[in-house]
CSV table of C-alpha atoms and ligand atoms in Angstrom, one decimal:
chain,number,residue,atom,x,y,z
A,20,MET,CA,-54.8,29.4,-51.6
A,21,PRO,CA,-57.3,28.1,-49.0
A,22,GLY,CA,-57.7,30.1,-45.9
A,23,ASP,CA,-55.1,30.4,-43.1
A,24,LYS,CA,-55.7,27.8,-40.4
A,25,SER,CA,-54.4,30.0,-37.5
A,26,VAL,CA,-56.5,33.0,-38.6
A,27,SER,CA,-59.6,30.9,-39.1
A,28,HIS,CA,-59.5,29.5,-35.6
A,29,ARG,CA,-59.1,32.9,-34.1
A,30,ALA,CA,-62.0,34.3,-36.2
A,31,ALA,CA,-64.3,31.6,-34.9
A,32,LEU,CA,-63.3,32.2,-31.3
A,33,LEU,CA,-63.3,36.0,-31.3
A,34,GLY,CA,-66.6,36.0,-33.2
A,35,ALA,CA,-68.1,33.8,-30.4
A,36,LEU,CA,-66.8,36.1,-27.7
A,37,ALA,CA,-67.8,39.4,-29.3
A,38,GLU,CA,-71.0,41.3,-28.9
A,39,GLY,CA,-72.9,41.2,-32.2
A,40,VAL,CA,-72.7,39.4,-35.5
A,41,SER,CA,-69.2,38.9,-37.0
A,42,GLU,CA,-68.7,38.1,-40.7
A,43,VAL,CA,-65.9,35.8,-41.8
A,44,GLN,CA,-64.9,35.3,-45.4
A,45,GLY,CA,-62.3,32.8,-46.6
A,46,PHE,CA,-62.6,30.6,-43.5
A,47,LEU,CA,-60.6,27.4,-43.9
A,48,GLU,CA,-63.1,24.6,-44.1
A,49,ALA,CA,-60.7,21.9,-42.9
A,50,GLU,CA,-61.1,19.5,-40.0
A,51,ASP,CA,-59.1,21.5,-37.5
A,52,CYS,CA,-61.0,24.8,-38.0
A,53,LEU,CA,-64.4,23.0,-38.2
A,54,ARG,CA,-63.5,21.6,-34.7
A,55,THR,CA,-63.3,25.2,-33.4
A,56,ILE,CA,-66.7,26.0,-35.1
A,57,THR,CA,-68.3,23.0,-33.5
A,58,ALA,CA,-66.8,23.9,-30.1
A,59,VAL,CA,-68.1,27.5,-30.1
A,60,GLN,CA,-71.5,26.2,-31.1
A,61,ALA,CA,-71.4,23.8,-28.2
A,62,LEU,CA,-70.7,26.8,-26.0
A,63,GLY,CA,-73.8,28.6,-27.3
A,64,ALA,CA,-72.5,30.8,-30.2
A,65,GLU,CA,-74.8,30.8,-33.2
A,66,VAL,CA,-72.9,30.0,-36.4
A,67,THR,CA,-74.4,30.2,-39.9
A,68,ARG,CA,-72.7,29.1,-43.0
A,69,LYS,CA,-73.6,31.5,-45.8
A,70,GLY,CA,-71.5,29.9,-48.5
A,71,PRO,CA,-68.1,28.3,-49.0
A,72,GLY,CA,-65.8,29.8,-46.4
A,73,HIS,CA,-68.4,32.4,-45.5
A,74,TYR,CA,-69.6,32.3,-41.9
A,75,ARG,CA,-71.8,34.5,-39.8
A,76,ILE,CA,-71.1,34.2,-36.0
A,77,ALA,CA,-73.5,35.7,-33.5
A,78,GLY,CA,-71.5,36.1,-30.2
A,79,GLY,CA,-73.0,36.8,-26.8
A,80,GLY,CA,-70.1,38.8,-25.4
A,81,LEU,CA,-67.4,37.7,-23.0
A,82,ARG,CA,-69.9,36.4,-20.5
A,83,GLY,CA,-72.3,35.0,-23.0
A,84,LEU,CA,-71.1,31.4,-23.2
A,85,SER,CA,-72.9,28.5,-21.6
A,86,GLU,CA,-71.9,25.1,-20.2
A,87,PRO,CA,-71.7,22.6,-23.1
A,88,GLY,CA,-73.8,19.5,-22.8
A,89,ASP,CA,-71.0,17.1,-23.7
A,90,VAL,CA,-67.2,16.7,-23.9
A,91,ILE,CA,-65.7,18.9,-26.6
A,92,ASP,CA,-63.6,16.9,-29.0
A,93,CYS,CA,-60.8,19.0,-30.5
A,94,GLY,CA,-59.8,16.2,-32.9
A,95,ASN,CA,-56.2,16.7,-34.1
A,96,SER,CA,-56.2,20.4,-33.4
A,97,GLY,CA,-53.7,21.8,-30.9
A,98,THR,CA,-54.9,25.3,-31.6
A,99,THR,CA,-58.5,24.5,-30.8
A,100,ALA,CA,-57.5,22.8,-27.5
A,101,ARG,CA,-55.0,25.4,-26.3
A,102,LEU,CA,-56.9,28.6,-27.4
A,103,LEU,CA,-60.2,27.2,-26.2
A,104,ALA,CA,-58.6,26.4,-22.8
A,105,GLY,CA,-57.8,30.1,-22.5
A,106,VAL,CA,-61.4,31.0,-23.1
A,107,LEU,CA,-62.7,28.3,-20.7
A,108,GLY,CA,-60.2,29.0,-18.0
A,109,THR,CA,-62.3,32.0,-17.0
A,110,GLN,CA,-65.8,30.6,-17.5
A,111,PRO,CA,-67.8,29.8,-14.4
A,112,PHE,CA,-68.8,26.3,-15.5
A,113,TRP,CA,-67.0,23.0,-16.2
A,114,THR,CA,-66.0,22.0,-19.7
A,115,MET,CA,-64.2,18.8,-20.7
A,116,LEU,CA,-61.8,18.9,-23.6
A,117,THR,CA,-60.4,15.9,-25.4
A,118,GLY,CA,-58.8,15.1,-28.7
A,119,ASP,CA,-57.5,12.3,-31.0
A,120,ALA,CA,-54.6,10.0,-30.0
A,121,SER,CA,-52.0,12.5,-31.3
A,122,LEU,CA,-53.5,15.5,-29.5
A,123,ARG,CA,-53.8,13.5,-26.3
A,124,ARG,CA,-50.1,12.9,-26.4
A,125,ARG,CA,-49.2,16.6,-26.8
A,126,PRO,CA,-48.2,18.8,-23.8
A,127,MET,CA,-50.9,20.9,-22.2
A,128,GLY,CA,-49.0,21.9,-19.1
A,129,ARG,CA,-47.7,24.9,-21.0
A,130,ILE,CA,-51.2,26.4,-21.0
A,131,ALA,CA,-52.5,24.8,-17.8
A,132,GLU,CA,-49.7,26.4,-15.7
A,133,PRO,CA,-50.4,30.1,-16.6
A,134,LEU,CA,-54.1,29.6,-16.7
A,135,ARG,CA,-54.0,28.1,-13.2
A,136,ALA,CA,-52.0,31.2,-12.1
A,137,MET,CA,-54.9,33.2,-13.5
A,138,GLY,CA,-57.4,31.3,-11.3
A,139,ALA,CA,-58.5,28.4,-13.5
A,140,THR,CA,-59.1,25.0,-12.1
A,141,ILE,CA,-57.7,22.4,-14.6
A,142,VAL,CA,-57.6,18.7,-13.8
A,143,GLY,CA,-56.8,15.8,-16.0
A,144,ARG,CA,-54.4,13.1,-17.1
A,145,ALA,CA,-50.7,13.3,-16.2
A,146,GLU,CA,-51.3,15.7,-13.3
A,147,GLY,CA,-53.4,17.9,-15.5
A,148,THR,CA,-50.9,18.3,-18.4
A,149,ARG,CA,-52.5,16.0,-21.0
A,150,LEU,CA,-56.0,15.8,-22.6
A,151,PRO,CA,-58.7,14.9,-21.6
A,152,LEU,CA,-58.8,18.0,-19.3
A,153,ALA,CA,-61.6,19.4,-17.3
A,154,ILE,CA,-61.5,23.2,-17.0
A,155,ARG,CA,-63.4,25.7,-14.9
A,156,GLY,CA,-62.9,29.4,-14.1
A,157,THR,CA,-64.4,31.9,-11.7
A,158,GLY,CA,-65.7,34.5,-14.2
A,159,LEU,CA,-62.8,36.8,-13.4
A,160,ALA,CA,-59.1,36.1,-14.1
A,161,ARG,CA,-56.1,37.3,-12.0
A,162,ALA,CA,-53.9,39.8,-13.9
A,163,ILE,CA,-50.5,38.1,-14.4
A,164,GLN,CA,-47.2,38.9,-16.0
A,165,TYR,CA,-46.1,35.7,-17.5
A,166,ALA,CA,-42.8,34.8,-19.1
A,167,THR,CA,-43.4,31.7,-21.2
A,168,PRO,CA,-40.4,29.4,-21.7
A,169,VAL,CA,-41.5,28.4,-25.2
A,170,ALA,CA,-42.1,30.8,-28.2
A,171,SER,CA,-45.6,29.6,-28.7
A,172,ALA,CA,-48.5,31.5,-30.2
A,173,GLN,CA,-50.9,29.0,-28.7
A,174,VAL,CA,-49.6,29.7,-25.2
A,175,LYS,CA,-49.6,33.4,-25.7
A,176,SER,CA,-53.1,33.4,-27.2
A,177,ALA,CA,-54.5,31.3,-24.4
A,178,ILE,CA,-53.3,33.8,-21.8
A,179,LEU,CA,-54.5,36.8,-23.8
A,180,LEU,CA,-58.0,35.2,-24.3
A,181,ALA,CA,-58.2,34.6,-20.5
A,182,GLY,CA,-57.0,38.1,-20.0
A,183,LEU,CA,-60.1,39.6,-21.7
A,184,VAL,CA,-61.9,39.1,-18.3
A,185,ALA,CA,-59.0,39.8,-16.0
A,186,GLU,CA,-59.0,42.2,-13.1
A,187,GLY,CA,-56.2,44.2,-14.7
A,188,PRO,CA,-53.8,44.2,-17.7
A,189,VAL,CA,-52.2,40.8,-18.5
A,190,THR,CA,-48.6,40.6,-20.0
A,191,VAL,CA,-47.0,37.8,-21.8
A,192,THR,CA,-43.3,37.8,-22.6
A,193,GLU,CA,-41.9,35.2,-25.0
A,194,PRO,CA,-38.3,34.1,-25.6
A,195,ALA,CA,-38.8,35.1,-29.3
A,196,PRO,CA,-41.8,36.5,-31.1
A,197,SER,CA,-44.4,33.9,-32.2
A,198,ARG,CA,-47.1,34.5,-34.8
A,199,ASP,CA,-49.1,37.6,-33.9
A,200,HIS,CA,-52.5,36.7,-35.5
A,201,SER,CA,-54.3,36.9,-32.1
A,202,GLU,CA,-53.0,40.3,-31.3
A,203,ARG,CA,-54.0,41.7,-34.7
A,204,MET,CA,-57.4,40.2,-34.6
A,205,LEU,CA,-58.1,41.1,-31.0
A,206,ARG,CA,-57.4,44.8,-32.0
A,207,ARG,CA,-59.7,44.4,-34.9
A,208,PHE,CA,-62.4,43.3,-32.5
A,209,GLY,CA,-61.8,46.4,-30.3
A,210,ALA,CA,-59.4,45.0,-27.7
A,211,ARG,CA,-56.6,47.1,-26.3
A,212,VAL,CA,-53.4,45.1,-27.1
A,213,VAL,CA,-49.9,46.7,-27.0
A,214,THR,CA,-46.8,44.9,-28.3
A,215,GLU,CA,-43.3,46.0,-27.3
A,216,GLY,CA,-40.7,43.6,-28.7
A,217,ARG,CA,-41.2,40.2,-27.1
A,218,MET,CA,-43.8,41.5,-24.7
A,219,VAL,CA,-47.6,41.8,-25.3
A,220,THR,CA,-50.0,43.5,-22.9
A,221,LEU,CA,-53.8,43.2,-23.1
A,222,THR,CA,-56.1,45.4,-21.1
A,223,PRO,CA,-59.3,43.7,-20.3
A,224,GLY,CA,-62.5,44.8,-22.0
A,225,PRO,CA,-65.4,43.7,-24.3
A,226,LEU,CA,-65.0,42.7,-27.9
A,227,ARG,CA,-67.3,44.1,-30.6
A,228,ALA,CA,-68.2,42.1,-33.7
A,229,ALA,CA,-66.0,42.6,-36.8
A,230,SER,CA,-65.6,41.4,-40.3
A,231,VAL,CA,-62.6,39.2,-41.1
A,232,ALA,CA,-61.1,38.4,-44.5
A,233,VAL,CA,-58.9,35.3,-43.9
A,234,PRO,CA,-55.7,35.4,-46.0
A,235,GLY,CA,-54.4,32.2,-47.8
A,236,ASP,CA,-52.3,29.9,-45.6
A,237,ILE,CA,-48.6,30.3,-46.2
A,238,SER,CA,-48.1,27.0,-44.3
A,239,SER,CA,-50.2,25.2,-47.0
A,240,ALA,CA,-48.6,27.3,-49.8
A,241,ALA,CA,-45.2,26.0,-48.5
A,242,PHE,CA,-45.8,22.6,-50.1
A,243,LEU,CA,-46.6,24.1,-53.5
A,244,LEU,CA,-43.7,26.6,-53.2
A,245,VAL,CA,-41.2,23.8,-52.6
A,246,ALA,CA,-42.8,21.7,-55.3
A,247,GLY,CA,-42.6,24.6,-57.7
A,248,ALA,CA,-39.0,25.1,-56.8
A,249,VAL,CA,-37.8,21.5,-57.2
A,250,VAL,CA,-40.0,19.9,-59.8
A,251,GLY,CA,-39.1,20.0,-63.5
A,252,GLU,CA,-39.1,23.4,-65.1
A,253,GLY,CA,-42.3,24.6,-63.6
A,254,ARG,CA,-43.5,28.0,-62.5
A,255,VAL,CA,-46.2,28.3,-59.8
A,256,THR,CA,-48.1,31.4,-58.8
A,257,LEU,CA,-50.1,31.4,-55.6
A,258,ARG,CA,-52.6,34.2,-55.0
A,259,ARG,CA,-53.5,36.1,-51.8
A,260,VAL,CA,-51.1,34.2,-49.6
A,261,GLY,CA,-50.8,35.6,-46.0
A,262,VAL,CA,-47.3,37.1,-45.7
A,263,ASN,CA,-47.4,38.2,-42.0
A,264,PRO,CA,-43.7,38.6,-41.1
A,265,THR,CA,-44.1,36.2,-38.2
A,266,ARG,CA,-44.9,33.5,-40.7
A,267,THR,CA,-42.6,34.1,-43.7
A,268,GLY,CA,-39.4,32.3,-42.5
A,269,ILE,CA,-39.9,29.9,-45.4
A,270,LEU,CA,-39.5,32.6,-47.9
A,271,ASP,CA,-36.2,33.7,-46.3
A,272,VAL,CA,-34.9,30.1,-46.2
A,273,LEU,CA,-35.9,29.3,-49.8
A,274,ALA,CA,-34.3,32.6,-50.9
A,275,ALA,CA,-31.1,31.6,-49.1
A,276,MET,CA,-31.2,28.2,-50.9
A,277,GLY,CA,-31.3,30.0,-54.2
A,278,ALA,CA,-35.0,29.6,-55.0
A,279,GLN,CA,-36.5,32.2,-57.3
A,280,ILE,CA,-39.6,33.7,-55.7
A,281,GLN,CA,-41.3,36.9,-56.8
A,282,THR,CA,-43.8,38.8,-54.7
A,283,ALA,CA,-46.6,40.9,-56.3
A,284,GLU,CA,-50.1,42.2,-55.6
A,285,ALA,CA,-49.3,43.3,-52.0
A,286,ALA,CA,-52.4,44.1,-50.0
A,287,ASP,CA,-53.4,44.4,-46.3
A,288,GLU,CA,-56.8,43.6,-44.8
A,289,GLY,CA,-55.6,43.3,-41.2
A,290,GLU,CA,-53.1,40.7,-42.3
A,291,PRO,CA,-50.7,41.4,-45.2
A,292,THR,CA,-51.1,39.3,-48.4
A,293,ALA,CA,-49.3,38.9,-51.6
A,294,SER,CA,-49.1,36.7,-54.6
A,295,LEU,CA,-46.0,34.5,-54.8
A,296,THR,CA,-44.5,33.1,-58.0
A,297,VAL,CA,-41.8,30.5,-57.7
A,298,THR,CA,-39.7,29.3,-60.7
A,299,ALA,CA,-37.9,25.9,-60.5
A,300,GLY,CA,-34.1,25.9,-60.3
A,301,ALA,CA,-31.2,24.4,-58.6
A,302,LEU,CA,-31.1,24.7,-54.8
A,303,LYS,CA,-28.2,24.8,-52.4
A,304,ALA,CA,-27.9,23.7,-48.9
A,305,THR,CA,-28.6,25.9,-45.9
A,306,THR,CA,-28.7,26.1,-42.1
A,307,ILE,CA,-32.1,26.6,-40.5
A,308,GLY,CA,-31.8,27.6,-36.9
A,309,GLY,CA,-31.9,30.3,-34.3
A,310,THR,CA,-34.5,31.2,-31.8
A,311,LEU,CA,-35.8,34.1,-34.0
A,312,LEU,CA,-36.2,32.1,-37.2
A,313,ILE,CA,-37.6,28.8,-36.0
A,314,PRO,CA,-41.0,30.1,-34.7
A,315,ARG,CA,-41.4,31.8,-38.1
A,316,LEU,CA,-41.3,28.5,-40.0
A,317,ILE,CA,-41.9,25.7,-37.5
A,318,ASP,CA,-44.7,24.1,-39.5
A,319,GLU,CA,-42.8,24.4,-42.8
A,320,ILE,CA,-39.8,22.3,-41.6
A,321,PRO,CA,-41.1,19.0,-43.0
A,322,VAL,CA,-41.3,20.4,-46.5
A,323,LEU,CA,-38.1,22.3,-46.1
A,324,ALA,CA,-36.4,19.0,-45.3
A,325,VAL,CA,-37.6,17.8,-48.7
A,326,ALA,CA,-36.1,20.9,-50.3
A,327,ALA,CA,-32.8,20.2,-48.4
A,328,ALA,CA,-32.8,16.6,-49.7
A,329,ALA,CA,-33.1,18.0,-53.2
A,330,ALA,CA,-30.4,20.7,-52.7
A,331,ALA,CA,-26.7,20.4,-53.3
A,332,GLY,CA,-24.7,20.1,-50.0
A,333,VAL,CA,-25.3,19.5,-46.3
A,334,SER,CA,-28.2,21.3,-44.7
A,335,VAL,CA,-28.7,21.6,-40.9
A,336,VAL,CA,-31.9,22.1,-38.9
A,337,ARG,CA,-31.3,23.1,-35.3
A,338,ASP,CA,-33.0,24.8,-32.3
A,339,ALA,CA,-36.2,23.0,-33.4
A,340,GLY,CA,-36.9,20.6,-30.6
A,341,GLU,CA,-40.6,21.8,-30.7
A,342,LEU,CA,-40.9,19.6,-33.8
A,343,ARG,CA,-41.0,16.6,-31.5
A,344,VAL,CA,-44.3,17.7,-29.9
A,345,LYS,CA,-46.2,18.6,-33.0
A,346,GLU,CA,-48.9,16.3,-34.6
A,347,SER,CA,-46.2,13.7,-34.6
A,348,ASP,CA,-42.5,13.7,-33.6
A,349,ARG,CA,-41.5,15.3,-36.9
A,350,ILE,CA,-37.8,14.9,-36.5
A,351,ALA,CA,-38.1,11.1,-36.0
A,352,ALA,CA,-40.7,10.9,-38.8
A,353,LEU,CA,-38.7,12.8,-41.4
A,354,ALA,CA,-35.5,10.9,-40.6
A,355,ARG,CA,-37.4,7.6,-40.9
A,356,GLU,CA,-39.6,8.2,-43.9
A,357,LEU,CA,-37.3,10.2,-46.1
A,358,ALA,CA,-34.6,7.5,-45.5
A,359,ARG,CA,-37.0,5.0,-47.1
A,360,MET,CA,-36.9,7.2,-50.3
A,361,GLY,CA,-33.1,7.2,-50.3
A,362,ALA,CA,-32.5,10.6,-48.6
A,363,VAL,CA,-29.7,10.9,-46.1
A,364,VAL,CA,-31.2,12.4,-42.9
A,365,GLU,CA,-29.4,12.2,-39.6
A,366,GLU,CA,-31.6,12.8,-36.5
A,367,ARG,CA,-30.4,15.2,-33.8
A,368,PRO,CA,-32.2,16.0,-30.5
A,369,ASP,CA,-33.2,19.5,-31.8
A,370,GLY,CA,-33.2,19.0,-35.5
A,371,MET,CA,-31.5,17.0,-38.3
A,372,VAL,CA,-28.6,17.0,-40.8
A,373,ILE,CA,-29.6,16.4,-44.4
A,374,THR,CA,-27.1,15.5,-47.0
A,375,GLY,CA,-28.8,16.6,-50.2
A,376,GLY,CA,-28.4,15.9,-53.9
A,377,ARG,CA,-29.1,12.2,-53.9
A,378,ARG,CA,-31.8,11.1,-56.3
A,379,LEU,CA,-34.8,10.1,-54.4
A,380,ARG,CA,-36.6,6.8,-55.2
A,381,GLY,CA,-40.2,5.9,-54.9
A,382,ALA,CA,-41.0,3.9,-51.9
A,383,ALA,CA,-43.7,2.8,-49.5
A,384,VAL,CA,-43.9,5.5,-46.7
A,385,ASN,CA,-46.2,6.4,-43.9
A,386,SER,CA,-47.5,9.8,-42.7
A,387,GLY,CA,-48.0,8.6,-39.2
A,388,GLY,CA,-51.3,10.4,-39.3
A,389,ASP,CA,-49.6,13.8,-39.5
A,390,HIS,CA,-51.0,16.0,-42.3
A,391,ARG,CA,-47.8,18.0,-42.9
A,392,MET,CA,-45.8,14.7,-43.1
A,393,ALA,CA,-48.3,13.4,-45.7
A,394,MET,CA,-47.9,16.5,-47.8
A,395,ALA,CA,-44.1,16.8,-47.4
A,396,LEU,CA,-43.8,13.1,-48.5
A,397,THR,CA,-46.0,13.9,-51.5
A,398,VAL,CA,-43.6,16.7,-52.6
A,399,ALA,CA,-40.7,14.2,-52.1
A,400,ALA,CA,-42.6,11.7,-54.3
A,401,LEU,CA,-42.9,14.3,-57.1
A,402,ILE,CA,-39.1,14.4,-57.5
A,403,ALA,CA,-38.5,10.7,-56.8
A,404,ASP,CA,-37.9,8.1,-59.5
A,405,GLY,CA,-40.9,5.7,-59.7
A,406,GLU,CA,-44.0,5.5,-57.7
A,407,THR,CA,-44.4,6.3,-54.0
A,408,VAL,CA,-47.3,4.9,-52.0
A,409,ILE,CA,-48.1,7.1,-49.0
A,410,ASP,CA,-50.1,5.4,-46.3
A,411,ASP,CA,-52.5,7.2,-43.9
A,412,VAL,CA,-53.3,10.3,-45.9
A,413,ALA,CA,-56.8,11.1,-44.7
A,414,CYS,CA,-55.1,13.5,-42.2
A,415,VAL,CA,-54.4,15.9,-45.1
A,416,ALA,CA,-58.0,17.1,-44.5
A,417,THR,CA,-56.9,18.5,-41.2
A,418,SER,CA,-55.5,21.6,-42.9
A,419,PHE,CA,-55.6,21.3,-46.7
A,420,PRO,CA,-58.5,19.3,-48.1
A,421,THR,CA,-57.9,20.4,-51.7
A,422,PHE,CA,-54.2,19.5,-51.7
A,423,ALA,CA,-54.3,16.5,-54.0
A,424,GLU,CA,-56.6,18.3,-56.5
A,425,ILE,CA,-54.4,21.4,-56.6
A,426,VAL,CA,-51.2,19.3,-57.0
A,427,ASN,CA,-52.8,17.4,-59.9
A,428,THR,CA,-53.9,20.6,-61.5
A,429,LEU,CA,-50.4,22.1,-61.3
A,430,ALA,CA,-48.8,18.9,-62.5
A,431,GLY,CA,-51.2,18.9,-65.5
A,432,THR,CA,-51.7,15.2,-65.0
A,433,THR,CA,-52.9,12.9,-62.3
A,434,ALA,CA,-49.8,12.8,-60.2
A,435,ILE,CA,-51.7,11.7,-57.1
A,436,THR,CA,-54.2,8.9,-57.2
A,437,ALA,CA,-56.2,7.7,-54.3
A,438,GLU,CA,-56.4,4.0,-53.4
A,439,PRO,CA,-59.0,2.7,-51.0
B,20,S3P,C1,-50.3,27.8,-34.2
B,20,S3P,C2,-49.1,28.0,-33.6
B,20,S3P,C3,-48.0,27.1,-33.7
B,20,S3P,C4,-48.1,26.2,-35.0
B,20,S3P,C5,-49.5,25.6,-35.1
B,20,S3P,C6,-50.6,26.8,-35.1
B,20,S3P,C7,-51.4,28.8,-33.9
B,20,S3P,O1,-47.9,26.3,-32.6
B,20,S3P,O2,-47.2,25.2,-35.0
B,20,S3P,O3,-49.7,24.9,-36.3
B,20,S3P,O4,-52.4,28.9,-34.6
B,20,S3P,O5,-51.3,29.6,-32.9
B,20,S3P,P1,-47.2,26.8,-31.3
B,20,S3P,O6,-47.8,28.1,-30.9
B,20,S3P,O7,-47.5,25.7,-30.2
B,20,S3P,O8,-45.7,26.9,-31.6
């Protein structure tokens, strides 16, 4: 599996903030993560590509960044924008951040508010809650205890990154635990980070360079796992997939739906990994909800909706209003696009109700520029009768540039063809 997107972003950022030369293997060379590389280069970090996914990052320490000569374009990447804002919120120079049309629609108030409380000046569109934003810090952050209203690793990480140069310990409390890659990697780079339930405390201090082995991305694996579970009589094995418990909600849900998934080759290099083998079989409907589960699979809901459409019975997704502020409004997009293929999807404010078991039919559908919609629709197309034409698929390169190639290899035939 290609490298984990979340872990790759963090490796680039922490490498740039550390003292010394960090070595990253398995870095995800997809558009989102390359945005973070370009951003840290614009801020003065020296990045050398040694080979595929192999990067050497020479950081100048927490105070070693310098004012960029131009606006930093985060493209489609919410993680680049929000985590970088945490870094920039303490830097004593101005940086302008922007992004593509999707990212400029997404909420930034959730990071701007705590960063302002830490002393950052953040101005921009919509009263400083939408990109483009201009950000400046003072070189020293106020130590805060912050209770975030959303379980968001991006919000938590922004505060922790700003906290590296705070005048005292910084604490973030979340309504439910979100992915903890930042905490793990900060520790690997020598930071003092303590987690107690939903509360994380970081004590300020320098970072020292480290080596990072990026695990495979379970959010990308999700498309192949669901394809393996629903298509024909297949069996798919995915090697070295990251199985951090804050990310494995999809495995719990697929198991509840009756999917056969075996885990083997468990290892741990700062992040736990395993190989996953899925065998195709009949699926049954399930309910996906609860504040503890949703953050553990939020990015996998588009493809889980496809699994639900293929399963016998009525599945419900709830407590997932966050889906409306991802790369697209994924609740509206799933209801609209899967309906074109004959699925019965009823939209709810915080989720959807999917009546499964209907045969899907090939149709003309549109990803809306959202990489996970494009890939979820591809999995739906694999089980639909006839041909599906998915429009606007360049976005797949955001997180999984080799997706079509891998699907074609697994299918043993050219299941996906590109049209200009
Ligand atoms: C991410 C956190 C999640 C996730 C996103 C990546 C991260 O977003 O949806 O794809 O790398 O921290 P939120 O933290 O906003 O929920």
